[in-house]
Every structure is written in C-alpha cells, then in structure tokens.
Amino acid sequence: MKRLSAILVIISAFVAMPCVAQMHRGDRDKDRHECRHERCRYFVDKSDVFFDGHRIAGASASSFVVLRDGYAKDSWSVYYDGCKIDGASANSFKVLGYGYAQDSWNVYYDGCRMDGASANSFEVLKDWYAKDSWSVYYAGVKISGASAGSFKALRDGYARDNWAVYFDGKKIDGASPDSFKVLRDGYARDNWHTYYWGEKTR
C-alpha cells in the first residue's frame, strides 16, 4: 500500500510539472502586460460617460462605443483608459490587439502614438510583436536591427529573423536562427544550446 502511494505521488508530480511551468509563464505575462479590463471600466448613462468612476469630459454618451484593450470612441474622439487620444481619427480608428490600434494615419500602443510606424503596412503578429514594411516592434518599441522582411514571431515570447533570435523583444546573443526551435514551457534550443525563457541554460 505504501509503495502504491509513493508511485501515485511521483506520477502526480510529473503531471503537475508542466502546469507549474505554465503558471510561471502566465505570471511573467501578467507582470509584463497587466491584464487590464477583466471587467468593463467604462460606463455610459443617458448623458455622461465614465471611466473608473470619473466622468470623461466632452464624451458623447449617445455615440459612445466601447472597443477593447482599453480603447473606446464616440463620433468625434478616441479614448484610451478614459483619456482622449489627441489627433486620433474616430472614423477610421480600429483596435488590432495586444494593445495596438491604428487609424488612417497613425499607429498606437496603449494609447500612445508610435513615432515612425506605418499605418498602411502595420501588422500585429503575436506575443506583443508587430511590424511594418521597415521595422519590427515589441510592446510598441522598435527592435533595433531586426529585419521586418524575414521576421517571424514564434511562440512563448520567442521570435527570429534571418540573422538573430529574440525573446520578449531582446536579442539572444549567440542563438542560431537557422536551427532554433521552441519546445515547451519556456524552453527552446538550437544546434548548440538550450534556452529557458530566453536565457542560455548551463
């Protein structure tokens, strides 16, 4: 009986290991990008619009539309977390995901305009990566030296282009893009090394 109990404990430990690792990744994601808007923080009544209990001055209740990722708009203005985004076009504004949005002329991340980003060619990938015809971005910040033409977002925060491998937008020194493979639970490898959450293992 004792032997059977010991075997069950060992099996349970192995089954739980991926879950623990996945929780670790989830904690990292939550730290990096806070899970905003689990509930709608906007409220619209007959004549006013509110965000987190504060009235949004000038917002039109009759035309107000809550989008996602903290964005909203009325017939004339666009808002992020209850604050008006100066210069954003309500008519052409759309939310792209991962905090990114755009109108006909500009691209935005978490409500801030991204200088130099091309609205005409902007594309959201995954895990907070995005690119346009000339540049690659992570969480709204340009990744210096990354090749937009060959860039691919993999998963679990990993990405690569023809010359480098990246984790959470940062280059992994020495990693080989030709042989790089993402495994699971934060692990990845190339022909020479194994990596865990972007760090080379010993």
GROMACS .gro file of C-alpha atoms in nm:
model
  202
    1MET     CA    1   0.000   0.000   0.000
    2LYS     CA    2   0.283   0.235   0.091
    3ARG     CA    3   0.456   0.152  -0.236
    4LEU     CA    4   0.138   0.227  -0.433
    5SER     CA    5   0.101   0.563  -0.254
    6ALA     CA    6   0.461   0.654  -0.335
    7ILE     CA    7   0.406   0.572  -0.705
    8LEU     CA    8   0.092   0.787  -0.715
    9VAL     CA    9   0.281   1.079  -0.559
   10ILE     CA   10   0.557   1.051  -0.822
   11ILE     CA   11   0.305   1.037  -1.109
   12SER     CA   12   0.122   1.342  -0.970
   13ALA     CA   13   0.446   1.536  -0.952
   14PHE     CA   14   0.526   1.468  -1.317
   15VAL     CA   15   0.176   1.564  -1.428
   16ALA     CA   16   0.192   1.888  -1.230
   17MET     CA   17   0.530   1.999  -1.367
   18PRO     CA   18   0.401   2.146  -1.697
   19CYS     CA   19   0.126   2.324  -1.506
   20VAL     CA   20   0.378   2.487  -1.274
   21ALA     CA   21   0.588   2.599  -1.569
   22GLN     CA   22   0.283   2.732  -1.747
   23MET     CA   23   0.184   2.925  -1.435
   24HIS     CA   24   0.535   3.069  -1.432
   25ARG     CA   25   0.490   3.190  -1.789
   26GLY     CA   26   0.148   3.329  -1.702
   27ASP     CA   27   0.296   3.523  -1.412
   28ARG     CA   28   0.561   3.666  -1.644
   29ASP     CA   29   0.300   3.774  -1.897
   30LYS     CA   30   0.091   3.935  -1.626
   31ASP     CA   31   0.396   4.119  -1.494
   32ARG     CA   32   0.491   4.243  -1.840
   33HIS     CA   33   0.143   4.330  -1.958
   34GLU     CA   34  -0.107   4.376  -1.680
   35CYS     CA   35  -0.438   4.207  -1.751
   36ARG     CA   36  -0.642   4.522  -1.786
   37HIS     CA   37  -1.014   4.527  -1.839
   38GLU     CA   38  -1.124   4.199  -1.686
   39ARG     CA   39  -1.440   4.398  -1.636
   40CYS     CA   40  -1.555   4.694  -1.842
   41ARG     CA   41  -1.427   5.009  -1.674
   42TYR     CA   42  -1.637   5.235  -1.895
   43PHE     CA   43  -1.994   5.319  -1.803
   44VAL     CA   44  -2.241   5.509  -2.020
   45ASP     CA   45  -2.564   5.658  -1.891
   46LYS     CA   46  -2.816   5.883  -2.064
   47SER     CA   47  -2.598   6.192  -2.076
   48ASP     CA   48  -2.247   6.111  -1.947
   49VAL     CA   49  -1.962   5.866  -1.991
   50PHE     CA   50  -1.745   5.745  -1.703
   51PHE     CA   51  -1.421   5.554  -1.665
   52ASP     CA   52  -1.337   5.401  -1.327
   53GLY     CA   53  -1.592   5.630  -1.164
   54HIS     CA   54  -1.465   5.951  -1.322
   55ARG     CA   55  -1.666   6.144  -1.578
   56ILE     CA   56  -1.500   6.180  -1.919
   57ALA     CA   57  -1.539   6.548  -2.005
   58GLY     CA   58  -1.673   6.608  -2.354
   59ALA     CA   59  -1.750   6.245  -2.438
   60SER     CA   60  -2.075   6.190  -2.627
   61ALA     CA   61  -2.295   5.938  -2.448
   62SER     CA   62  -2.525   5.895  -2.745
   63SER     CA   63  -2.246   5.784  -2.982
   64PHE     CA   64  -2.001   5.630  -2.736
   65VAL     CA   65  -1.872   5.282  -2.824
   66VAL     CA   66  -1.653   5.068  -2.601
   67LEU     CA   67  -1.397   4.878  -2.810
   68ARG     CA   68  -1.138   4.656  -2.639
   69ASP     CA   69  -0.794   4.672  -2.479
   70GLY     CA   70  -0.897   4.993  -2.303
   71TYR     CA   71  -0.995   5.177  -2.620
   72ALA     CA   72  -1.328   5.347  -2.689
   73LYS     CA   73  -1.462   5.618  -2.917
   74ASP     CA   74  -1.753   5.845  -2.991
   75SER     CA   75  -1.839   6.026  -3.313
   76TRP     CA   76  -1.555   6.276  -3.272
   77SER     CA   77  -1.284   6.139  -3.043
   78VAL     CA   78  -1.093   5.826  -2.943
   79TYR     CA   79  -1.011   5.734  -2.584
   80TYR     CA   80  -0.770   5.505  -2.404
   81ASP     CA   81  -0.836   5.419  -2.039
   82GLY     CA   82  -1.072   5.715  -2.027
   83CYS     CA   83  -0.825   5.968  -2.169
   84LYS     CA   84  -0.871   6.130  -2.507
   85ILE     CA   85  -0.606   6.043  -2.767
   86ASP     CA   86  -0.516   6.374  -2.928
   87GLY     CA   87  -0.535   6.368  -3.306
   88ALA     CA   88  -0.677   6.015  -3.341
   89SER     CA   89  -0.943   5.976  -3.609
   90ALA     CA   90  -1.265   5.824  -3.473
   91ASN     CA   91  -1.395   5.745  -3.821
   92SER     CA   92  -1.102   5.521  -3.919
   93PHE     CA   93  -0.989   5.401  -3.577
   94LYS     CA   94  -0.964   5.027  -3.514
   95VAL     CA   95  -0.815   4.807  -3.244
   96LEU     CA   96  -0.563   4.548  -3.360
   97GLY     CA   97  -0.492   4.355  -3.041
   98TYR     CA   98  -0.209   4.328  -2.785
   99GLY     CA   99  -0.256   4.698  -2.705
  100TYR     CA  100  -0.203   4.809  -3.067
  101ALA     CA  101  -0.451   5.021  -3.264
  102GLN     CA  102  -0.446   5.241  -3.569
  103ASP     CA  103  -0.632   5.498  -3.774
  104SER     CA  104  -0.571   5.602  -4.133
  105TRP     CA  105  -0.254   5.793  -4.045
  106ASN     CA  106  -0.103   5.664  -3.721
  107VAL     CA  107  -0.038   5.353  -3.512
  108TYR     CA  108  -0.086   5.348  -3.135
  109TYR     CA  109   0.028   5.129  -2.848
  110ASP     CA  110  -0.152   5.155  -2.515
  111GLY     CA  111  -0.299   5.483  -2.635
  112CYS     CA  112   0.033   5.644  -2.734
  113ARG     CA  113   0.122   5.723  -3.093
  114MET     CA  114   0.415   5.520  -3.224
  115ASP     CA  115   0.653   5.757  -3.398
  116GLY     CA  116   0.759   5.634  -3.740
  117ALA     CA  117   0.524   5.336  -3.760
  118SER     CA  118   0.348   5.298  -4.095
  119ALA     CA  119  -0.029   5.267  -4.065
  120ASN     CA  120  -0.056   5.145  -4.424
  121SER     CA  121   0.167   4.840  -4.372
  122PHE     CA  122   0.137   4.778  -3.996
  123GLU     CA  123   0.073   4.419  -3.895
  124VAL     CA  124   0.026   4.272  -3.548
  125LEU     CA  125   0.187   3.930  -3.507
  126LYS     CA  126   0.155   3.768  -3.162
  127ASP     CA  127   0.303   3.791  -2.814
  128TRP     CA  128   0.318   4.172  -2.846
  129TYR     CA  129   0.529   4.159  -3.162
  130ALA     CA  130   0.431   4.369  -3.466
  131LYS     CA  131   0.592   4.503  -3.779
  132ASP     CA  132   0.550   4.734  -4.075
  133SER     CA  133   0.737   4.737  -4.405
  134TRP     CA  134   1.055   4.869  -4.247
  135SER     CA  135   1.064   4.797  -3.873
  136VAL     CA  136   0.978   4.540  -3.608
  137TYR     CA  137   0.826   4.629  -3.271
  138TYR     CA  138   0.778   4.468  -2.933
  139ALA     CA  139   0.525   4.618  -2.692
  140GLY     CA  140   0.524   4.933  -2.903
  141VAL     CA  141   0.903   4.976  -2.905
  142LYS     CA  142   1.113   4.934  -3.216
  143ILE     CA  143   1.356   4.640  -3.206
  144SER     CA  144   1.687   4.779  -3.323
  145GLY     CA  145   1.839   4.584  -3.612
  146ALA     CA  146   1.550   4.340  -3.660
  147SER     CA  147   1.463   4.257  -4.021
  148ALA     CA  148   1.097   4.321  -4.100
  149GLY     CA  149   1.117   4.121  -4.423
  150SER     CA  150   1.226   3.797  -4.257
  151PHE     CA  151   1.088   3.843  -3.905
  152LYS     CA  152   0.866   3.571  -3.758
  153ALA     CA  153   0.702   3.559  -3.417
  154LEU     CA  154   0.723   3.202  -3.291
  155ARG     CA  155   0.556   3.146  -2.952
  156ASP     CA  156   0.616   3.185  -2.579
  157GLY     CA  157   0.783   3.520  -2.645
  158TYR     CA  158   1.039   3.386  -2.891
  159ALA     CA  159   1.089   3.526  -3.241
  160ARG     CA  160   1.355   3.527  -3.511
  161ASP     CA  161   1.466   3.681  -3.837
  162ASN     CA  162   1.735   3.561  -4.078
  163TRP     CA  163   2.015   3.687  -3.854
  164ALA     CA  164   1.906   3.672  -3.491
  165VAL     CA  165   1.674   3.518  -3.231
  166TYR     CA  166   1.473   3.727  -2.985
  167PHE     CA  167   1.291   3.676  -2.658
  168ASP     CA  168   1.045   3.939  -2.535
  169GLY     CA  169   1.190   4.176  -2.794
  170LYS     CA  170   1.553   4.134  -2.685
  171LYS     CA  171   1.819   3.965  -2.895
  172ILE     CA  172   1.952   3.635  -2.759
  173ASP     CA  173   2.326   3.660  -2.804
  174GLY     CA  174   2.474   3.366  -2.990
  175ALA     CA  175   2.147   3.190  -3.072
  176SER     CA  176   2.127   3.037  -3.419
  177PRO     CA  177   1.813   3.139  -3.612
  178ASP     CA  178   1.862   2.862  -3.870
  179SER     CA  179   1.838   2.582  -3.615
  180PHE     CA  180   1.631   2.749  -3.342
  181LYS     CA  181   1.321   2.563  -3.221
  182VAL     CA  182   1.075   2.648  -2.947
  183LEU     CA  183   0.999   2.346  -2.729
  184ARG     CA  184   0.752   2.395  -2.443
  185ASP     CA  185   0.710   2.569  -2.108
  186GLY     CA  186   0.968   2.835  -2.189
  187TYR     CA  187   1.232   2.601  -2.326
  188ALA     CA  188   1.391   2.633  -2.670
  189ARG     CA  189   1.707   2.513  -2.839
  190ASP     CA  190   1.937   2.545  -3.137
  191ASN     CA  191   2.213   2.311  -3.251
  192TRP     CA  192   2.443   2.416  -2.969
  193HIS     CA  193   2.246   2.536  -2.669
  194THR     CA  194   1.922   2.504  -2.473
  195TYR     CA  195   1.738   2.816  -2.354
  196TYR     CA  196   1.485   2.880  -2.079
  197TRP     CA  197   1.273   3.196  -2.102
  198GLY     CA  198   1.539   3.342  -2.331
  199GLU     CA  199   1.835   3.261  -2.106
  200LYS     CA  200   2.100   3.009  -2.201
  201THR     CA  201   2.098   2.711  -1.964
  202ARG     CA  202   2.416   2.576  -1.813
   0.00000   0.00000   0.00000
